[in-house]
Amino acid sequence: MSLHDYPRPDRRTAIKWMLTAAASLALLDRKSLGAAMPPVKGYGFDVNLNRDYQPGDFWALTFNDAQRRTAAALCGTIIPADDQSPSAASLRVHDFIDEWISAPYPDQQKDRPRILDGLAWIEGESQRRFAGKFADLEEAQREKICADICHAPDARAELTQAAHFFERFRDLTAGGFYTTPAGMKDLKYIGNMPLAEFKGPPLEVLKKIGLA
Amino acid sequence: MPLISAIDAQAMYDVIVVGSGAAGGQTAYTLTMEGAKVLMLEAGRDYDPVKETPMFQDNSVAPLRGIATPEKPFGFHDATVGGGWTVPDEPYTQASEDPQRQFDWWRARMMGGRTNHWGRHTLRNGPYDFKPRSRDGLGFDWPLSYEDVAPYYDKAEMLIGVYGENEGLENTPDSSPGVLQPPPAPRANELLARKYGQSVGVTVIPIHRAVLTQRQDHERLPAKLHPNNPKAQRILAKSMSERAACFWATPCGRGCSIRANYQSTTVHLPPALATGNLDIVANAMVREVTLNAKGLADGVIYIDKTTGEERRVKARAVVLAAGSCESVRVLLNSKSAQFPQGLANTSGLVGKYIMDSVGAGLGGQIPLLENLPPHNEDGAGGAHVYAPWTRYKEQLAGKLGFPRGYHIELGGGRTMPGMGTGGGLQRFTRGSFGKQFKEDARRYYGSFMHFAGRGEMIPNEDSFCVLDPEVKDKWGIPVLRFSWKWSEHETRQAEHMVKTFADLISAMGGKVVGSDPRLSGVSGSKVIEKGGRIIHEAGGAIMGPDPAKSVTDHWCRTWDVKNLYLTDGATFASSPDKNPTITIIALAWRASEHLLAEMNKGSF
C-alpha cells in the first residue's frame, strides 16, 4: 500500500512532543501567540465516517475576530475570485485554517505558532506601511505586502521568517480551497461519480502525451 | 454482521478461529462450508462495510480535509477502526530508542481487520520465492513449492475476484485460464510509465488487484470451488450474485459498500455465516490457548472487552489468525508446565524472524501531464499497473549488489483533490499568488507521480519480538517488545529503488520532487521506510521441514501441538516482494483442508 509522507508518532510521543513544543515556545518567546496550550482531544480512533463535519465539531477553534479577518483577507489575496471560481475567503477557507491550527495532532501543532505569529506579522506590516488593518487595505496594497514574502529564496533576509509563514499559509489555503466542490470544479476534476465503464484516457489526451 | 454475545457461545465447537481478517476469514469460510462448527473471536468491534463505508464523501466534509493523523494514519475516510500504528489501551514497546531499530506495529480493531482498508494488490509468490535459499544461499526455503500452492492461489483468486493479465514473466506466475477478470485500461500516467520504463529496465504491466471489473460468474465458479458440495455451491452463488462490479469511483481504501472489492467482511464472512455453522463474538481479546492433559489445545481464554470479564471457550482444534505478531503474542502468553517458554515453542523460534517489505519512494513532476484535457481518472480506486521485478539473471550473477528483488507501485494523475493539491508549488512557480497562482494550480494539477518500491527482506537474527517483562495492556495481558534491524541486503535495495525511480522520472522528461538521489549521495539507510511501515508483517512462527528449526510444518500446523494451526503470515519462511495477502488466503485454505481431514480421521 502506498504510504503518505507524514511522520506518524504514536499518541504518547505526540502528546509529549506537544507539551515540549508548547513549553519551549513559552520559554523562547513569551509573547508568542503560539504558546497557548492546545486542546488535547482529537476525533478519536472510531468516528462515524458517513457524517459531514465542520470546523469546530471536534475541537475548539482559536482565531479571535481580528485574526479571522486577517486570515480571510490573506486567503482572498492568495486565491481571489476569477471567472472560473470564487475566492478562498468566500468559501471560508480561513475557518478551515483555524480548524487546522487548533487541532491537537503533531503536524498541525507545528503549524500553529507559525500561522498565528505570521498573521500578527502581517497586521504589523500592514500598519507600518499603510497605516491600516490588512483586511481594510486596497487589494494592491495587500499584494505589495505579499510580494515581499511570497518566495523565500528571493525574500530579504529580515523577511525570511515571514516568507516561510507565507509558504505554509499558501499551501494550507490551496489545500483548503481545492478540496471544496468549487475548487475541484476549478481544476476540472470530474470523478467521484459512478460510471458504467472505464475506458482509459480519451484520444485527445493520448495525442497530447505522444501516445497516439 | 449477525453476531452472538459472549454469553451465548456454545459449550463446545469443532474449531476456534482467532481473528477475522484475510486469514481468519478464509479459515472460517473453508471450515464452515465443509460443515465444521466454528467460533470466531475478533478483538475489535463489529463492522459492516455496506452501512459504514463513506463512498462519495469528498475531503471538504472531513476534519482537516481528510489528512492523515495519528488517529487515522491513512486519512479520515480510511476503513480503519480502533487502530493504526497505535491502538488505545494496547501498547507495545521497543528494545531500542533508535528509530532504525524499531518496528512500528499496525493493528486494526474491527471485524475483517486490515482487509477493509488494504491496497488490494494480489501478487502471487513465484517458484523462486518459495526456495530462496536454494537460489542464493540466504534465508530459508519454504517446506513447500509453488506447485503445492498454485491450486490454492487459483481457488483464492476465483473466490475473492481478481483483475489482471497473464504475462508469462519469470517468477511472476500466471493464473490458470478463466481465473482472472479483465484488467482496467491504464491511465495516462500509467501509460507514460510503461512507455518510458523500458529505457531504464522497468517493465510496466497490468497489476493484479482484488477488485471486480465485472460481475462474478456465480453459475460457474461455485461448482469449481466446491465440487460435490451443493449446499456450499448454493450459498456461494448467492453471495457472489450479491456483489456488484466496480463502478469506477471512490478509493478502495475506504472499503466498498457495493462489495466490489475483497474485504473479509464482504466476501468471506457473509457466506460463512450463511452456512449456519459460524458464531462470531466481537470485542473478544484472546489471551492464551489452553491445553488438555494430553497436551492438545482444547480452547482459549479471552477477555470480553465489553465487560472486562475473562471467558473460556472450548473446541477440538484452535487456529490462530490474529495477524502474525498478535498470534505470536498469544503463543508466548500461553505458558504451561509443558511449555514454559510459550506454546509450541520448543524450538525457541516463536517471535523470531519477523519481517516487513522493504519500502522506499520518490515523487516526480512530469511536464507531459500538465494541462491535460479534463477526463475521469478515478478508475478502480487504486493502481491499474505496476512493474514486477525482472532483473533475476543479473541479480543472481551478483551484478546489482543486493540479493533480492522489488516491484514498483506507481500512481498519480488527476485524483480527487486532497490537502496536497496546489501545495508545494513554490519551487515550480517562484512563489506565485493571486490569479497567477490559480493558473499555476490548474497547470500542475495531475502532473505529479509517485513511485514506491516494495522489496523482499531476508529474515535476520536481529528482527524479533518477545514479551515485555513489565508492560501489560489494559486487559492485563503482557505486550510485545520489538527488536529490528535492516541489513545491507535491504538498505542497498532501497537505494537502488530510489535511483531507479529518479532515472524513470528523468526518462519521462520529469523532475524529481525533493532532493535527487543520484546527486546527493543518498544512502539506503536514509531512504528505507521504518520496519512495519509497509504493513506486510510476516514471520514470527516460521514453517520448515525440521521441528528443531521451525515452528510449524508446511500445513501451518505447529510441530508441538497437532491440533493448533497458524493461518496468518506468521508461518512465512521468507517475505518476497509480493504483497502477502493472497498467499495468506491460499495457505489458510490449504491449512483448513488439512485440519478438516485430520479431524475427520479422528486425529484430534
mmCIF file of C-alpha atoms in Angstrom, chain B residues 312-536:
data_model
loop_
_atom_site.group_PDB
_atom_site.id
_atom_site.type_symbol
_atom_site.label_atom_id
_atom_site.label_comp_id
_atom_site.label_asym_id
_atom_site.label_seq_id
_atom_site.Cartn_x
_atom_site.Cartn_y
_atom_site.Cartn_z
ATOM 1 C CA ARG B 312 -13.134 -19.670 28.390
ATOM 2 C CA VAL B 313 -14.356 -21.392 25.257
ATOM 3 C CA LYS B 314 -13.621 -24.933 24.113
ATOM 4 C CA ALA B 315 -13.032 -26.643 20.804
ATOM 5 C CA ARG B 316 -11.446 -29.702 19.207
ATOM 6 C CA ALA B 317 -8.898 -27.530 17.408
ATOM 7 C CA VAL B 318 -7.609 -23.966 17.556
ATOM 8 C CA VAL B 319 -6.485 -21.746 14.682
ATOM 9 C CA LEU B 320 -4.582 -18.528 15.360
ATOM 10 C CA ALA B 321 -5.181 -15.983 12.598
ATOM 11 C CA ALA B 322 -4.797 -12.805 14.594
ATOM 12 C CA GLY B 323 -2.098 -11.165 12.433
ATOM 13 C CA SER B 324 1.459 -12.506 12.603
ATOM 14 C CA CYS B 325 2.717 -10.758 15.719
ATOM 15 C CA GLU B 326 -0.606 -10.936 17.573
ATOM 16 C CA SER B 327 -0.667 -14.726 17.020
ATOM 17 C CA VAL B 328 2.918 -14.855 18.258
ATOM 18 C CA ARG B 329 1.861 -12.890 21.314
ATOM 19 C CA VAL B 330 -0.898 -15.386 22.100
ATOM 20 C CA LEU B 331 1.599 -18.265 21.859
ATOM 21 C CA LEU B 332 4.152 -16.527 24.086
ATOM 22 C CA ASN B 333 1.446 -15.764 26.650
ATOM 23 C CA SER B 334 0.251 -19.396 26.666
ATOM 24 C CA LYS B 335 2.712 -20.677 29.243
ATOM 25 C CA SER B 336 2.350 -24.029 30.970
ATOM 26 C CA ALA B 337 4.487 -26.618 32.713
ATOM 27 C CA GLN B 338 4.885 -28.348 29.397
ATOM 28 C CA PHE B 339 5.657 -25.103 27.530
ATOM 29 C CA PRO B 340 7.327 -22.703 29.983
ATOM 30 C CA GLN B 341 8.669 -20.546 27.116
ATOM 31 C CA GLY B 342 5.303 -20.283 25.447
ATOM 32 C CA LEU B 343 3.145 -22.668 23.494
ATOM 33 C CA ALA B 344 4.569 -24.554 20.508
ATOM 34 C CA ASN B 345 7.940 -23.012 21.271
ATOM 35 C CA THR B 346 10.246 -25.957 21.961
ATOM 36 C CA SER B 347 12.306 -24.710 19.003
ATOM 37 C CA GLY B 348 12.690 -21.348 20.768
ATOM 38 C CA LEU B 349 11.754 -19.685 17.472
ATOM 39 C CA VAL B 350 8.350 -18.209 18.341
ATOM 40 C CA GLY B 351 8.755 -14.466 17.808
ATOM 41 C CA LYS B 352 11.910 -14.844 15.710
ATOM 42 C CA TYR B 353 12.398 -13.743 12.103
ATOM 43 C CA ILE B 354 9.684 -11.111 11.868
ATOM 44 C CA MET B 355 9.686 -9.366 8.514
ATOM 45 C CA ASP B 356 8.169 -6.463 6.596
ATOM 46 C CA SER B 357 8.567 -5.400 2.978
ATOM 47 C CA VAL B 358 11.379 -3.026 2.124
ATOM 48 C CA GLY B 359 9.847 0.319 1.220
ATOM 49 C CA ALA B 360 11.209 3.485 -0.365
ATOM 50 C CA GLY B 361 9.550 6.086 -2.535
ATOM 51 C CA LEU B 362 10.164 9.100 -4.747
ATOM 52 C CA GLY B 363 7.926 11.672 -6.395
ATOM 53 C CA GLY B 364 8.281 13.398 -9.736
ATOM 54 C CA GLN B 365 6.676 16.218 -11.684
ATOM 55 C CA ILE B 366 6.005 15.272 -15.297
ATOM 56 C CA PRO B 367 5.534 18.199 -17.735
ATOM 57 C CA LEU B 368 3.842 15.923 -20.287
ATOM 58 C CA LEU B 369 0.969 15.545 -17.822
ATOM 59 C CA GLU B 370 0.410 19.304 -17.403
ATOM 60 C CA ASN B 371 -2.775 20.934 -18.674
ATOM 61 C CA LEU B 372 -4.297 17.686 -19.882
ATOM 62 C CA PRO B 373 -7.826 17.847 -21.246
ATOM 63 C CA PRO B 374 -10.189 17.038 -18.352
ATOM 64 C CA HIS B 375 -11.074 13.383 -18.092
ATOM 65 C CA ASN B 376 -12.048 10.966 -15.335
ATOM 66 C CA GLU B 377 -9.085 9.014 -13.945
ATOM 67 C CA ASP B 378 -10.662 7.509 -10.820
ATOM 68 C CA GLY B 379 -10.689 4.007 -12.305
ATOM 69 C CA ALA B 380 -10.683 1.016 -9.998
ATOM 70 C CA GLY B 381 -9.905 3.028 -6.861
ATOM 71 C CA GLY B 382 -6.236 2.001 -6.921
ATOM 72 C CA ALA B 383 -3.445 1.000 -9.279
ATOM 73 C CA HIS B 384 -4.118 -0.456 -12.725
ATOM 74 C CA VAL B 385 -0.476 -1.260 -13.483
ATOM 75 C CA TYR B 386 2.808 -1.965 -11.699
ATOM 76 C CA ALA B 387 6.326 -3.066 -12.561
ATOM 77 C CA PRO B 388 7.280 -6.560 -11.374
ATOM 78 C CA TRP B 389 10.886 -7.450 -10.645
ATOM 79 C CA THR B 390 12.553 -8.687 -13.812
ATOM 80 C CA ARG B 391 16.309 -8.469 -13.159
ATOM 81 C CA TYR B 392 16.679 -12.013 -11.835
ATOM 82 C CA LYS B 393 19.584 -13.020 -14.038
ATOM 83 C CA GLU B 394 21.842 -10.027 -13.442
ATOM 84 C CA GLN B 395 20.974 -10.171 -9.757
ATOM 85 C CA LEU B 396 21.892 -13.851 -9.466
ATOM 86 C CA ALA B 397 25.131 -13.050 -11.278
ATOM 87 C CA GLY B 398 25.922 -10.621 -8.441
ATOM 88 C CA LYS B 399 25.782 -7.528 -10.619
ATOM 89 C CA LEU B 400 23.352 -5.497 -8.530
ATOM 90 C CA GLY B 401 24.951 -5.570 -5.087
ATOM 91 C CA PHE B 402 21.850 -6.856 -3.324
ATOM 92 C CA PRO B 403 20.336 -10.314 -3.475
ATOM 93 C CA ARG B 404 16.549 -9.970 -3.731
ATOM 94 C CA GLY B 405 14.053 -8.123 -5.869
ATOM 95 C CA TYR B 406 11.376 -5.479 -5.564
ATOM 96 C CA HIS B 407 8.347 -4.412 -7.523
ATOM 97 C CA ILE B 408 7.269 -0.856 -8.218
ATOM 98 C CA GLU B 409 3.878 0.594 -7.389
ATOM 99 C CA LEU B 410 3.192 3.869 -9.151
ATOM 100 C CA GLY B 411 0.441 6.382 -9.402
ATOM 101 C CA GLY B 412 -0.644 9.975 -9.616
ATOM 102 C CA GLY B 413 -2.625 11.938 -12.116
ATOM 103 C CA ARG B 414 -5.993 13.580 -11.772
ATOM 104 C CA THR B 415 -7.049 12.005 -8.488
ATOM 105 C CA MET B 416 -9.635 13.587 -6.230
ATOM 106 C CA PRO B 417 -8.005 16.751 -4.829
ATOM 107 C CA GLY B 418 -6.673 16.427 -1.291
ATOM 108 C CA MET B 419 -4.667 18.571 1.118
ATOM 109 C CA GLY B 420 -1.575 18.205 -1.068
ATOM 110 C CA THR B 421 -3.289 19.632 -4.140
ATOM 111 C CA GLY B 422 -1.897 23.007 -5.083
ATOM 112 C CA GLY B 423 0.652 22.666 -2.274
ATOM 113 C CA GLY B 424 4.427 22.671 -2.594
ATOM 114 C CA LEU B 425 4.259 24.563 -5.880
ATOM 115 C CA GLN B 426 6.683 27.275 -4.774
ATOM 116 C CA ARG B 427 9.683 25.670 -6.417
ATOM 117 C CA PHE B 428 7.854 25.497 -9.738
ATOM 118 C CA THR B 429 6.148 28.890 -9.614
ATOM 119 C CA ARG B 430 8.630 31.177 -7.846
ATOM 120 C CA GLY B 431 6.015 31.760 -5.202
ATOM 121 C CA SER B 432 3.052 32.933 -7.248
ATOM 122 C CA PHE B 433 -0.134 34.057 -5.524
ATOM 123 C CA GLY B 434 -3.393 35.606 -6.674
ATOM 124 C CA LYS B 435 -4.824 34.906 -10.113
ATOM 125 C CA GLN B 436 -1.460 33.651 -11.337
ATOM 126 C CA PHE B 437 -1.468 31.028 -8.590
ATOM 127 C CA LYS B 438 -4.849 29.768 -9.770
ATOM 128 C CA GLU B 439 -3.456 29.413 -13.287
ATOM 129 C CA ASP B 440 -0.425 27.568 -11.924
ATOM 130 C CA ALA B 441 -2.555 25.236 -9.837
ATOM 131 C CA ARG B 442 -4.595 24.311 -12.927
ATOM 132 C CA ARG B 443 -1.429 23.693 -14.893
ATOM 133 C CA TYR B 444 0.263 21.460 -12.334
ATOM 134 C CA TYR B 445 -2.788 19.544 -11.092
ATOM 135 C CA GLY B 446 -2.458 15.953 -12.242
ATOM 136 C CA SER B 447 1.186 16.270 -13.291
ATOM 137 C CA PHE B 448 2.732 14.653 -10.204
ATOM 138 C CA MET B 449 3.543 10.983 -9.933
ATOM 139 C CA HIS B 450 4.773 8.848 -7.082
ATOM 140 C CA PHE B 451 6.843 5.695 -7.249
ATOM 141 C CA ALA B 452 7.080 3.246 -4.361
ATOM 142 C CA GLY B 453 9.291 0.177 -4.161
ATOM 143 C CA ARG B 454 8.158 -2.909 -2.285
ATOM 144 C CA GLY B 455 11.049 -5.298 -1.826
ATOM 145 C CA GLU B 456 11.998 -8.574 -0.259
ATOM 146 C CA MET B 457 13.506 -8.586 3.223
ATOM 147 C CA ILE B 458 15.630 -11.551 4.240
ATOM 148 C CA PRO B 459 14.808 -12.833 7.744
ATOM 149 C CA ASN B 460 17.562 -11.999 10.224
ATOM 150 C CA GLU B 461 18.530 -12.721 13.831
ATOM 151 C CA ASP B 462 18.090 -9.088 14.911
ATOM 152 C CA SER B 463 14.425 -8.718 13.961
ATOM 153 C CA PHE B 464 12.208 -10.391 16.531
ATOM 154 C CA CYS B 465 9.725 -9.825 19.329
ATOM 155 C CA VAL B 466 9.477 -11.082 22.906
ATOM 156 C CA LEU B 467 7.096 -10.433 25.777
ATOM 157 C CA ASP B 468 7.898 -7.217 27.594
ATOM 158 C CA PRO B 469 8.831 -8.243 31.153
ATOM 159 C CA GLU B 470 6.832 -5.394 32.710
ATOM 160 C CA VAL B 471 4.329 -3.712 30.435
ATOM 161 C CA LYS B 472 0.794 -5.061 30.191
ATOM 162 C CA ASP B 473 -2.184 -3.803 28.223
ATOM 163 C CA LYS B 474 -5.473 -2.616 29.699
ATOM 164 C CA TRP B 475 -6.644 -6.223 29.905
ATOM 165 C CA GLY B 476 -3.629 -7.288 31.945
ATOM 166 C CA ILE B 477 -2.043 -9.155 29.042
ATOM 167 C CA PRO B 478 1.744 -8.839 28.634
ATOM 168 C CA VAL B 479 2.637 -6.872 25.499
ATOM 169 C CA LEU B 480 5.245 -7.396 22.796
ATOM 170 C CA ARG B 481 8.653 -5.752 22.770
ATOM 171 C CA PHE B 482 10.200 -5.409 19.336
ATOM 172 C CA SER B 483 13.775 -5.509 18.096
ATOM 173 C CA TRP B 484 14.525 -4.664 14.498
ATOM 174 C CA LYS B 485 17.366 -4.268 12.060
ATOM 175 C CA TRP B 486 17.560 -3.792 8.330
ATOM 176 C CA SER B 487 20.649 -5.454 6.877
ATOM 177 C CA GLU B 488 22.650 -4.190 3.923
ATOM 178 C CA HIS B 489 20.618 -6.542 1.726
ATOM 179 C CA GLU B 490 17.674 -4.262 2.312
ATOM 180 C CA THR B 491 19.317 -0.844 2.509
ATOM 181 C CA ARG B 492 21.193 -1.369 -0.753
ATOM 182 C CA GLN B 493 17.981 -2.460 -2.367
ATOM 183 C CA ALA B 494 16.227 0.694 -1.120
ATOM 184 C CA GLU B 495 18.998 2.811 -2.603
ATOM 185 C CA HIS B 496 18.610 1.011 -5.922
ATOM 186 C CA MET B 497 14.871 1.715 -5.770
ATOM 187 C CA VAL B 498 15.106 5.473 -5.456
ATOM 188 C CA LYS B 499 17.868 5.778 -8.052
ATOM 189 C CA THR B 500 15.781 3.731 -10.482
ATOM 190 C CA PHE B 501 12.773 5.956 -9.795
ATOM 191 C CA ALA B 502 14.878 9.058 -10.436
ATOM 192 C CA ASP B 503 16.054 7.552 -13.744
ATOM 193 C CA LEU B 504 12.478 6.765 -14.677
ATOM 194 C CA ILE B 505 11.300 10.275 -13.803
ATOM 195 C CA SER B 506 14.093 11.702 -15.958
ATOM 196 C CA ALA B 507 13.260 9.320 -18.798
ATOM 197 C CA MET B 508 9.693 10.631 -18.675
ATOM 198 C CA GLY B 509 11.052 14.154 -19.032
ATOM 199 C CA GLY B 510 10.193 14.979 -15.437
ATOM 200 C CA LYS B 511 11.822 16.491 -12.388
ATOM 201 C CA VAL B 512 12.402 14.729 -9.088
ATOM 202 C CA VAL B 513 10.441 16.335 -6.260
ATOM 203 C CA GLY B 514 12.782 16.925 -3.345
ATOM 204 C CA SER B 515 16.461 16.064 -3.460
ATOM 205 C CA ASP B 516 17.634 13.920 -6.354
ATOM 206 C CA PRO B 517 19.047 10.641 -5.006
ATOM 207 C CA ARG B 518 21.540 10.499 -7.878
ATOM 208 C CA LEU B 519 23.156 13.793 -6.909
ATOM 209 C CA SER B 520 23.065 13.849 -3.157
ATOM 210 C CA GLY B 521 24.990 10.659 -2.425
ATOM 211 C CA VAL B 522 21.919 9.126 -0.906
ATOM 212 C CA SER B 523 22.309 6.223 1.490
ATOM 213 C CA GLY B 524 19.859 3.358 1.571
ATOM 214 C CA SER B 525 19.564 3.520 5.346
ATOM 215 C CA LYS B 526 18.202 7.080 4.994
ATOM 216 C CA VAL B 527 15.560 6.346 2.370
ATOM 217 C CA ILE B 528 14.321 2.987 3.643
ATOM 218 C CA GLU B 529 10.997 3.142 5.481
ATOM 219 C CA LYS B 530 10.954 2.140 9.130
ATOM 220 C CA GLY B 531 10.240 -1.525 9.866
ATOM 221 C CA GLY B 532 6.496 -2.178 9.929
ATOM 222 C CA ARG B 533 5.562 0.874 7.860
ATOM 223 C CA ILE B 534 4.637 -1.134 4.777
ATOM 224 C CA ILE B 535 2.281 -3.275 6.912
ATOM 225 C CA HIS B 536 3.395 -6.527 5.331
#
